[in-house]
CSV table of C-alpha atoms in Angstrom, one decimal:
chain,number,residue,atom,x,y,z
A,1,UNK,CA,136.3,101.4,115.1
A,2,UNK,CA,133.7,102.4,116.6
A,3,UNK,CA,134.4,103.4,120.1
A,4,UNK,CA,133.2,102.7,124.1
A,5,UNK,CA,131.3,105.6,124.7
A,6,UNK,CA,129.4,106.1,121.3
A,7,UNK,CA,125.4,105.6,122.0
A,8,UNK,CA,123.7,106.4,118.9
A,9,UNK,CA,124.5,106.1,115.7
A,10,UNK,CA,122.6,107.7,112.6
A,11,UNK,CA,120.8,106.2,109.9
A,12,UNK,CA,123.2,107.3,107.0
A,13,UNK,CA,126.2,107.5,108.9
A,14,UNK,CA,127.7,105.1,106.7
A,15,UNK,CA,125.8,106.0,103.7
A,16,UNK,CA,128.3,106.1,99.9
A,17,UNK,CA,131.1,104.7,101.6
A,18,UNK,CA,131.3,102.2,99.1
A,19,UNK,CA,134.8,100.9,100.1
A,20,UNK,CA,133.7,100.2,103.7
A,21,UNK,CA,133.8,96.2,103.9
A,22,UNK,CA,133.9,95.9,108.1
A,23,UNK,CA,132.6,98.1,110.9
A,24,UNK,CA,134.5,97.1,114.4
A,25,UNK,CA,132.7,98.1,117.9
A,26,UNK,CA,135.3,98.6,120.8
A,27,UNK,CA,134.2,95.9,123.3
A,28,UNK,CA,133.4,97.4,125.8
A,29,UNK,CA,130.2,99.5,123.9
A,30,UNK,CA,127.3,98.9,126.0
A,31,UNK,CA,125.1,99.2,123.0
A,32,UNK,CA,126.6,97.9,119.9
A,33,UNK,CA,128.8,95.1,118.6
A,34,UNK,CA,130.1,94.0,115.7
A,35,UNK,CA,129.7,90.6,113.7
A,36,UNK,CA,131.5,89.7,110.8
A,37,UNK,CA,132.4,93.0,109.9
A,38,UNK,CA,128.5,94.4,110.4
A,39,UNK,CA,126.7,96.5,112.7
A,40,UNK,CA,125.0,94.9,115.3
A,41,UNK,CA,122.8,96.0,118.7
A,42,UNK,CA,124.7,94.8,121.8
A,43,UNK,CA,122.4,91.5,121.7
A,44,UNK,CA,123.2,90.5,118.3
A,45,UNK,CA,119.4,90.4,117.5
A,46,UNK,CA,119.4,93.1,115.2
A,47,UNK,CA,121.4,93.8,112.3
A,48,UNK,CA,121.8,97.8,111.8
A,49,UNK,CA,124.1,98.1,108.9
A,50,UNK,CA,126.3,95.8,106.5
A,51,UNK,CA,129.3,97.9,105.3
A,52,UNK,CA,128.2,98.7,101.3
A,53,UNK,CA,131.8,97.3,100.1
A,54,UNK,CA,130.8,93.7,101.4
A,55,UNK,CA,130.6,91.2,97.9
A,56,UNK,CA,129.6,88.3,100.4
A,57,UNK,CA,128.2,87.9,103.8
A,58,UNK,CA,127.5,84.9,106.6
A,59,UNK,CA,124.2,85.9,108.7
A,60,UNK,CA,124.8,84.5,112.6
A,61,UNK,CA,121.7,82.5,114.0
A,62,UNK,CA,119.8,84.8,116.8
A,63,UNK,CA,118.8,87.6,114.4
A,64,UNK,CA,115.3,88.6,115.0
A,65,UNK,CA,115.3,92.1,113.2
A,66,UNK,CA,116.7,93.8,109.6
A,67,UNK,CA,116.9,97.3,110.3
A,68,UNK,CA,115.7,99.9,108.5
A,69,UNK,CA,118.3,100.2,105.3
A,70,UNK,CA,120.3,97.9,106.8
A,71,UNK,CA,121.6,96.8,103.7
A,72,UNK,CA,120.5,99.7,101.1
A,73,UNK,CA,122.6,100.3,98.5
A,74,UNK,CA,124.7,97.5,99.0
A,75,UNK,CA,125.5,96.1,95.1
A,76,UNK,CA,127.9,93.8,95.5
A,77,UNK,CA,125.9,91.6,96.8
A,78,UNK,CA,124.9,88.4,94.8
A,79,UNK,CA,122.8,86.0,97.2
A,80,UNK,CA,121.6,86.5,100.6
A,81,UNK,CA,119.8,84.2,103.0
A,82,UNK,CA,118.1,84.9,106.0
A,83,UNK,CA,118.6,82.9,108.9
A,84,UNK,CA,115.4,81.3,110.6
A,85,UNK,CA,114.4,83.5,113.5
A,86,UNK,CA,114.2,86.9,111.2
A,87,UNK,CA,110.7,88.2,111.9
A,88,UNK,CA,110.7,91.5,110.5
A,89,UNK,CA,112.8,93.7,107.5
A,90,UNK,CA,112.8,97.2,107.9
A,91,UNK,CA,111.9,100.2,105.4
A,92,UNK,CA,114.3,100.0,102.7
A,93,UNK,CA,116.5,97.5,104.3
A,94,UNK,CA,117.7,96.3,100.9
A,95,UNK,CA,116.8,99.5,98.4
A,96,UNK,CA,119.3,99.6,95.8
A,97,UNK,CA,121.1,96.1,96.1
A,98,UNK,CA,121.2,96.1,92.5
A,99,UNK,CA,123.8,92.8,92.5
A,100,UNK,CA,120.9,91.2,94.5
A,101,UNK,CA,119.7,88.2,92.5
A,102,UNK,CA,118.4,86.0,94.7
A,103,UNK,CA,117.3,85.9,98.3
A,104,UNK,CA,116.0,83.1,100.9
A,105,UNK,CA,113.6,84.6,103.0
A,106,UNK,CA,112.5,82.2,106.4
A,107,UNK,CA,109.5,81.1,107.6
A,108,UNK,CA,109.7,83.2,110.5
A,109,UNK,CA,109.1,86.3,108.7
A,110,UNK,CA,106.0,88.3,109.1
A,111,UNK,CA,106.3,91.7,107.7
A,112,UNK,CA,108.7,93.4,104.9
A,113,UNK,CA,109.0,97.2,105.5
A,114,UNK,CA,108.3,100.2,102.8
A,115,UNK,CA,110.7,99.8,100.3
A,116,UNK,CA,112.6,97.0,101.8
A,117,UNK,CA,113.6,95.7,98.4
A,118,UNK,CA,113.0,99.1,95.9
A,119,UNK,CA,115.4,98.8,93.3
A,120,UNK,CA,116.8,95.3,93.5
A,121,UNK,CA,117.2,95.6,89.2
A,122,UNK,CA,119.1,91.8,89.5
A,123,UNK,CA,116.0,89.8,91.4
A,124,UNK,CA,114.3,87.1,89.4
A,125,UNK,CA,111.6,85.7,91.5
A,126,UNK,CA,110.5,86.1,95.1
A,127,UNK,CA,109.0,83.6,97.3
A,128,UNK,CA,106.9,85.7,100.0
A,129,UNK,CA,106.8,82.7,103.1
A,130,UNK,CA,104.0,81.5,105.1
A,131,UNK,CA,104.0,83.5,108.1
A,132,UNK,CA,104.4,87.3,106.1
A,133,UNK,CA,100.7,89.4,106.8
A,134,UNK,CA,101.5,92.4,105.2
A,135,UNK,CA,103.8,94.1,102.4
A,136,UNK,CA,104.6,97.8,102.9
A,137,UNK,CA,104.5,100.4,100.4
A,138,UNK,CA,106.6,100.6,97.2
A,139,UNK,CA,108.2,97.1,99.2
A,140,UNK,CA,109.0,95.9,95.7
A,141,UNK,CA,108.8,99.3,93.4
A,142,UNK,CA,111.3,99.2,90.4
A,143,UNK,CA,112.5,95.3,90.9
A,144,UNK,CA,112.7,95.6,86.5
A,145,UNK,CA,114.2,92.0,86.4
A,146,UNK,CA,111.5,90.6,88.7
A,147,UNK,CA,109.6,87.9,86.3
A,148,UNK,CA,107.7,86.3,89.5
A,149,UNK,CA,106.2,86.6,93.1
A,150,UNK,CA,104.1,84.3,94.9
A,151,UNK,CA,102.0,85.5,98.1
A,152,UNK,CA,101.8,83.6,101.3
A,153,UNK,CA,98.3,82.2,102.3
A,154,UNK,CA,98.4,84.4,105.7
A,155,UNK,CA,99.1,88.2,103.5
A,156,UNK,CA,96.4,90.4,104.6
A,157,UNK,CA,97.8,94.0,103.8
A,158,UNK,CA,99.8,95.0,100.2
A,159,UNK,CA,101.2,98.2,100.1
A,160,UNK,CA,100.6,100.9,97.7
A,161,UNK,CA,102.4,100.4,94.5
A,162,UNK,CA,104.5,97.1,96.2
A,163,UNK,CA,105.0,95.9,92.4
A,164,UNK,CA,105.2,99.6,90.9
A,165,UNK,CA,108.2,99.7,88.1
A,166,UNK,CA,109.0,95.8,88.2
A,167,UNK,CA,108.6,96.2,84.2
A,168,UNK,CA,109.5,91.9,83.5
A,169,UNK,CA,106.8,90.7,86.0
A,170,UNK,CA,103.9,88.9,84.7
A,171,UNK,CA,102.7,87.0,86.8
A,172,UNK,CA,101.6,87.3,90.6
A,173,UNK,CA,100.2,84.2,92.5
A,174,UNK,CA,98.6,83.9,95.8
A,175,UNK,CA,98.3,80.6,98.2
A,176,UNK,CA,95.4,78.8,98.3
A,177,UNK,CA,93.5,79.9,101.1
A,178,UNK,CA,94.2,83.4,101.1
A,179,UNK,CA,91.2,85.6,102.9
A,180,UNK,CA,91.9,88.6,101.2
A,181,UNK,CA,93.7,88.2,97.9
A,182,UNK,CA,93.1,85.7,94.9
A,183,UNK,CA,94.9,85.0,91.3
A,184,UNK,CA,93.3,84.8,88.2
A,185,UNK,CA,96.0,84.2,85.2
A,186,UNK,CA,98.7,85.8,87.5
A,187,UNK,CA,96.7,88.7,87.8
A,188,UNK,CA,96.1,90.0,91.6
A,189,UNK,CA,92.0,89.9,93.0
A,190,UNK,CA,90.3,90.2,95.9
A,191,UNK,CA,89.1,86.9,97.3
A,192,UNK,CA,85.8,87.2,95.5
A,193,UNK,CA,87.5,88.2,92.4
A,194,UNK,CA,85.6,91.4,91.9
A,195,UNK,CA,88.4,93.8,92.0
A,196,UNK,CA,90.9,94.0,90.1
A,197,UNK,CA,94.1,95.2,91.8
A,198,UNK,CA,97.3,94.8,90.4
A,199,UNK,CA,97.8,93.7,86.6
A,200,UNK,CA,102.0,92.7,86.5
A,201,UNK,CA,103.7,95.3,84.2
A,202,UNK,CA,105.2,93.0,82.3
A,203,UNK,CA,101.8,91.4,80.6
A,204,UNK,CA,100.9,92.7,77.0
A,205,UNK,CA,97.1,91.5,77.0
A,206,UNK,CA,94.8,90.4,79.5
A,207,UNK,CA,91.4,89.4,79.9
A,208,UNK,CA,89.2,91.0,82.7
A,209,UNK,CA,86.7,88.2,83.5
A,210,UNK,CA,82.9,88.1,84.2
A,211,UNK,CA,82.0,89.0,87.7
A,212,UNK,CA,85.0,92.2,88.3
A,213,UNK,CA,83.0,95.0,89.2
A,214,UNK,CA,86.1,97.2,90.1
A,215,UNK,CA,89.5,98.4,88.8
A,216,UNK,CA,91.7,99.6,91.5
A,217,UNK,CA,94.0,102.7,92.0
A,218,UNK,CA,96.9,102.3,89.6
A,219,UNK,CA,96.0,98.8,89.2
A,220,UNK,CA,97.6,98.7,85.4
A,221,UNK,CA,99.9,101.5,85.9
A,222,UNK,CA,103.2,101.5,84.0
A,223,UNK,CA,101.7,98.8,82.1
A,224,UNK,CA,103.7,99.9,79.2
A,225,UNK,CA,103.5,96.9,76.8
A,226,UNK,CA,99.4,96.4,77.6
A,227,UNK,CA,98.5,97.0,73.6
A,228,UNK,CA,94.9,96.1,74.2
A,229,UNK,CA,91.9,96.0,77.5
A,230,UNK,CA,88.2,94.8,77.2
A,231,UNK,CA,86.8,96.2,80.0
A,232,UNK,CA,83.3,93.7,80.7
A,233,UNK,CA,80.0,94.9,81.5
A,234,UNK,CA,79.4,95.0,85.2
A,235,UNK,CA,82.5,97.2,85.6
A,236,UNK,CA,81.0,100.3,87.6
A,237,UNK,CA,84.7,101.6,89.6
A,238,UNK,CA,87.5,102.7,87.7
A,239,UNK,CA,89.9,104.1,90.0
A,240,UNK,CA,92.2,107.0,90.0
A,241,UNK,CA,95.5,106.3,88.0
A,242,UNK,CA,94.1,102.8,86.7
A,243,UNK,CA,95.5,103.2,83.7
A,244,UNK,CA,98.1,105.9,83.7
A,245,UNK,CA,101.2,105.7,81.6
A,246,UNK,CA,100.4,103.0,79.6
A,247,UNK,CA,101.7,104.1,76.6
A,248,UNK,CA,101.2,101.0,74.7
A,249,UNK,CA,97.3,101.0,74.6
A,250,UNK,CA,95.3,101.9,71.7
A,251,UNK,CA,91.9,101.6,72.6
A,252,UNK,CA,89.6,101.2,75.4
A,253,UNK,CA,85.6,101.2,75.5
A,254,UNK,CA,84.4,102.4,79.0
A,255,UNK,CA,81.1,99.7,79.9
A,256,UNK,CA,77.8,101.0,80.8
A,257,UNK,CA,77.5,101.3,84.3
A,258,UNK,CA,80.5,103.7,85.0
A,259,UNK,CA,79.8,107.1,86.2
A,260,UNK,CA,82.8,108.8,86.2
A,261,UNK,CA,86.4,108.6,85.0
A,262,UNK,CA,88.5,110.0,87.9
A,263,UNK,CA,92.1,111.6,88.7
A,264,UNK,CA,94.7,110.7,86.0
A,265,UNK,CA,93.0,107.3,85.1
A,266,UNK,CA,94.3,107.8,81.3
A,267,UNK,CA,97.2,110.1,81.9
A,268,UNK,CA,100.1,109.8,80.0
A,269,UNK,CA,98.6,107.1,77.6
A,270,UNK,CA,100.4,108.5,74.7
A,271,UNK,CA,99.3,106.0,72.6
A,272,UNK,CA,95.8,106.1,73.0
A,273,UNK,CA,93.6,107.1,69.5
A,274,UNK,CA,90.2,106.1,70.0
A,275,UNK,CA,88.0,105.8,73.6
A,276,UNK,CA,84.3,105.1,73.6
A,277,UNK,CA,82.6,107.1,76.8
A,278,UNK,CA,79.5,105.2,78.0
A,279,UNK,CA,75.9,107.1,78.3
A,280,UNK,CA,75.3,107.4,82.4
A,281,UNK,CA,78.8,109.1,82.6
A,282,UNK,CA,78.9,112.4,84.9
A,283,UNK,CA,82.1,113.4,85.4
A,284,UNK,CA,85.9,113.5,84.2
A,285,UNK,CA,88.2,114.2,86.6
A,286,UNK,CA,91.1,116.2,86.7
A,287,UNK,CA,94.3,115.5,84.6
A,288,UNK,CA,91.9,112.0,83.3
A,289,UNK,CA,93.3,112.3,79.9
A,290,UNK,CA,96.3,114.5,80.3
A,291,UNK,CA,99.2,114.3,77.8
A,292,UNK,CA,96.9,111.3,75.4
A,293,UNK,CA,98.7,112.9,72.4
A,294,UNK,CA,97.5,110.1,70.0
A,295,UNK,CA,94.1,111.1,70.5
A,296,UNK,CA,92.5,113.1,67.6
A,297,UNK,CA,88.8,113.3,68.8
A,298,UNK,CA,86.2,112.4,71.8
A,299,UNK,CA,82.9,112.0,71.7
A,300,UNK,CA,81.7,113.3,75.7
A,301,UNK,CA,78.5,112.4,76.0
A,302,UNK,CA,75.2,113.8,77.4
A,303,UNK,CA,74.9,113.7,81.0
A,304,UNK,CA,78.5,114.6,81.9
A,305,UNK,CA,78.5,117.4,84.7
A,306,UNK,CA,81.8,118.0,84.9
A,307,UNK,CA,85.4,118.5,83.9
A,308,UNK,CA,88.0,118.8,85.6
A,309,UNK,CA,91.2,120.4,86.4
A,310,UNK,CA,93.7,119.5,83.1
A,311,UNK,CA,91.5,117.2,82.2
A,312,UNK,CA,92.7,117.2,78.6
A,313,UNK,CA,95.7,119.3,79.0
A,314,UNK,CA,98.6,118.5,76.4
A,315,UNK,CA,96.1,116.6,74.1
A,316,UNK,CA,97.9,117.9,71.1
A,317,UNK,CA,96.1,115.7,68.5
A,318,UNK,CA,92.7,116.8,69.7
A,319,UNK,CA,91.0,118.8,66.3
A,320,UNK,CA,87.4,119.2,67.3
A,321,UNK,CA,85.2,119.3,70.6
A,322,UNK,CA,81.9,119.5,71.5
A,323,UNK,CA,80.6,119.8,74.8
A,324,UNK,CA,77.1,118.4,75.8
A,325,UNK,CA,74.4,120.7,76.8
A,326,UNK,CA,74.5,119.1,80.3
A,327,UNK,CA,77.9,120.6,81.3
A,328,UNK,CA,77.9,122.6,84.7
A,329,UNK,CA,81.5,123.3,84.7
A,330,UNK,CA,84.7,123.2,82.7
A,331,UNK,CA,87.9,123.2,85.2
A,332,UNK,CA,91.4,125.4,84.9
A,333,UNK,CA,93.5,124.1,82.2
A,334,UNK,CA,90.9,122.0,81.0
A,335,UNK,CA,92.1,122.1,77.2
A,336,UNK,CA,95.1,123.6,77.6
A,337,UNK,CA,98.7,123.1,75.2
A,338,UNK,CA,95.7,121.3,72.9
A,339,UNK,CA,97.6,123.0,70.1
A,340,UNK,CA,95.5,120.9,67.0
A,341,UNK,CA,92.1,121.7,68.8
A,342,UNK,CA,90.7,124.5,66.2
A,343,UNK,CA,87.2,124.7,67.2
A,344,UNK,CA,85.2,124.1,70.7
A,345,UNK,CA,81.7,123.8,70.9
A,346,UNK,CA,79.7,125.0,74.3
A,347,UNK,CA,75.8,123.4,73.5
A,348,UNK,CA,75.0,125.3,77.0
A,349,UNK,CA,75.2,128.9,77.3
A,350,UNK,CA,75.1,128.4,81.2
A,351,UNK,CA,78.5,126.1,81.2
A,352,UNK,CA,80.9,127.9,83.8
A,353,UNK,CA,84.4,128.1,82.2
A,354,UNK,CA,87.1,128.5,85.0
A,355,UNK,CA,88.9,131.5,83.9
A,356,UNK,CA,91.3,131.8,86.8
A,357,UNK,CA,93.9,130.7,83.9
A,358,UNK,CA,93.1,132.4,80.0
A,359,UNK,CA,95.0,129.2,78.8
A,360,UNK,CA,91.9,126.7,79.9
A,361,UNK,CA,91.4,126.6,76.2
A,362,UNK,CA,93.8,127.5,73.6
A,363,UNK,CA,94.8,131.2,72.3
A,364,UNK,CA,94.2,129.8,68.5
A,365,UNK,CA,90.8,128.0,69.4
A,366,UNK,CA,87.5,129.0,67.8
A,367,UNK,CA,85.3,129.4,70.7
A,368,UNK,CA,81.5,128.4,69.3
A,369,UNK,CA,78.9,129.2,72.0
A,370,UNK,CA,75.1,131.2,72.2
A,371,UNK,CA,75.7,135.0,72.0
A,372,UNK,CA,74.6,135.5,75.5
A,373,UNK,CA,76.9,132.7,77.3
A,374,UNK,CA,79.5,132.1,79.5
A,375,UNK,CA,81.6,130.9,76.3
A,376,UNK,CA,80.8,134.6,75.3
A,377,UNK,CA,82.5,136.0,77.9
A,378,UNK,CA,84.9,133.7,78.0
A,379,UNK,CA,86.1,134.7,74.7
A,380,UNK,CA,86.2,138.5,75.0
A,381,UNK,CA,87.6,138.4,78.1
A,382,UNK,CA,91.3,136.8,76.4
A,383,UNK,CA,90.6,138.2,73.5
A,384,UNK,CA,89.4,134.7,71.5
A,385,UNK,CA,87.7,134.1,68.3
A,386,UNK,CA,84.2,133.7,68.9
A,387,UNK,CA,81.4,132.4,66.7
A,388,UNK,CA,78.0,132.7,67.8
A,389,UNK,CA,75.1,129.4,67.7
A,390,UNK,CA,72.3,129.5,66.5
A,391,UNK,CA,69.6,128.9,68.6
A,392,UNK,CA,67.2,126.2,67.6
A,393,UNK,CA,63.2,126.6,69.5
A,394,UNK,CA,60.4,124.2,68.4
A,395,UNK,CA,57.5,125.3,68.3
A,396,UNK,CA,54.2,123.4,67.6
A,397,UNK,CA,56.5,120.9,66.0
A,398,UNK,CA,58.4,123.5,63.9
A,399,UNK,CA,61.8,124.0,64.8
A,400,UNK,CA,62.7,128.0,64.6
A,401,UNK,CA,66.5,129.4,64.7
A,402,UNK,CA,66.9,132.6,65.8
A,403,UNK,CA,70.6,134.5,65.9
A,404,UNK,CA,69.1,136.3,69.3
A,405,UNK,CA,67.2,134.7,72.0
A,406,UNK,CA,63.3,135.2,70.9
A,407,UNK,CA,61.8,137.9,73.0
């Protein structure tokens, strides 16, 4: 019982006390009551916490507001539904209601909180309704039995990784007459249907039609039975994370027209053997391929700049690389825990080689460089076998190769 005087109550005062199944508020609390066993303010307009031991509960009418984890953690509850009037539910009002498998949200809603459903494992499908603008982040994240979602017409605003971890969806639809977000084949667009944003993790193919442009931030992440991607020409964006952990896929071609594979966009794709880098590329960023243990080889073409931090690290299947003549730099840890990777090639003797780590490139690696290059130094600095490059000049259309630079 909770008593006269009492004026605020924490967040996870009642948090594990899995037994609890009614909270009672003395009457003559000036800020809190109780109704049906569950924590209320003093108006009865917004429901604070529902004792975790509940198996069944009877929302009153007058409820504007779930509060933040209101309900989290509550698994012995089968079915809820949310009496008309309920405009808003809170950050991770219902995190963790793993009983949860279905729920009837009202039309009166416009906005579920971060997290408000994370790890609801039992939930099938959601209905978002008609008046909801905006999804928080994670709102969704590790729903595993969640097959289905539809989007209200009036969404404007998805949260980062909303559908992150619901490993049985495959398929997201939107309203008709949406303004920001479109379906194609249960895959979430823009409007225009130029970027692609959010693949469902349950799909195992898909086809990226004509006219995308753009893959979004961790738009197929976790996409773990995806066995096989065409990307189309007139892809240019590939976002950071676009493709991490998808340990299913095989092989991907990277289109003409994309300049640069960024942070983690292949990252953990364990399965991956073969990837086709397009001419125009400049850069791969940090961690892009780390921990592709499937793949035995990469050809990186001319052009590419740069390479980032880990970009390769934990490669283990990698045997051979060569590096194009227009590399500037090579990041910490580029190469590193490669343990098949017995021979490297610099083709530029001006390619800087972060040393601020010796294991950028393996201990066991053959370092193959020019005699007077950065590889060079690189390798009698740690110690590493070195082999030196000839170096080709043509003159008059005669190509020399001298062990020295000519003087």
């Amino acid at each position: 019982d909770i008593p006269e005087g009492v004026a605020s109550i924490g967040k996870d005062v009642f948090e594990g006390c899995t037994a609890l199944t009614s909270i009672t508020v003395d009457d003559g609390n000036e800020n809190f009551t109780s109704i049906e066993g569950m924590l209320f303010n003093k108006k009865g307009t917004s429901l604070m916490v529902c004792p975790q031991g509940k198996k069944s509960i009877k929302l009153p009418q007058g409820i504007t507001s779930i509060e933040e984890a209101a309900f989290r953690n509550c698994t012995g509850l089968r079915n809820i539904s949310l009496p008309d009037g309920v405009k808003t539910i809170g950050s991770w009002a219902f995190k963790g209601c793993t009983g949860l498998t279905a729920i009837d949200l009202p039309k009166s809603l416009t906005s579920i909180g971060d997290e408000a459903f994370s790890r609801c494992t039992g939930l099938r499908k959601v209905i978002i309704p008609e008046g909801v603008t905006s999804l928080g982040d994670h709102a969704f994240y590790g729903c595993s039995g969640l097959t289905s979602i539809n989007l209200s017409r009036k969404i404007t605003s998805i949260g980062e990784g909303s559908f992150e971890g619901c490993s049985s969806l495959t398929s997201i639809e939107v309203a008709s007459g949406n303004s920001t977000y479109s379906s194609i084949e249960g895959v979430l667009y823009d409007k225009e249907g130029t970027t692609l944003i959010t693949c469902p993790q349950g799909l195992k193919s898909i086809s990226i039609p004509e006219g995308v442009t753009s893959i979004d931030k961790g738009a197929f992440k976790n996409c773990k039975a995806l066995t096989e991607i065409e990307i189309p020409e007139g892809v240019t964006t590939i976002g950071s994370e676009a493709f991490k952990n998808c340990i299913g896929l095989v092989e991907v071609t990277i289109p003409m027209g994309v300049t640069s594979i960024g942070k983690e966009v292949f990252s953990g794709c364990t399965s991956l053997k073969n990837i086709s880098l397009p001419e125009g590329l400049a850069s791969i960023g940090e961690n892009a391929f780390w921990g592709c243990t499937g793949l035995t080889g990469i050809a990186i073409p001319e052009g590419v700049t740069s390479i980032g931090n880990g970009a390769f690290f934990n490669c283990s299947g990698l045997a051979a690389v060569s590096l194009p003549k227009s590399l500037i730099s090579l990041g910490d840890w580029a190469f590193q825990n490669c343990r098949s990777l017995t021979v490297i090639t610099f083709n530029s003797a001006a390619t800087k080689i972060s040393d601020a780590s010796k294991d950028t490139l393996p201990a066991s690696t053959k370092i193959v460089g020019y005699a007077d290059s950065s590889a060079k130094k690189f390798a009698s600095k740690y110690g590493r076998t070195f082999e030196a490059k000839p170096i080709e000049v043509i003159v008059n259309g005669t190509t020399l190769v001298f062990d020295q630079p000519p003087v």
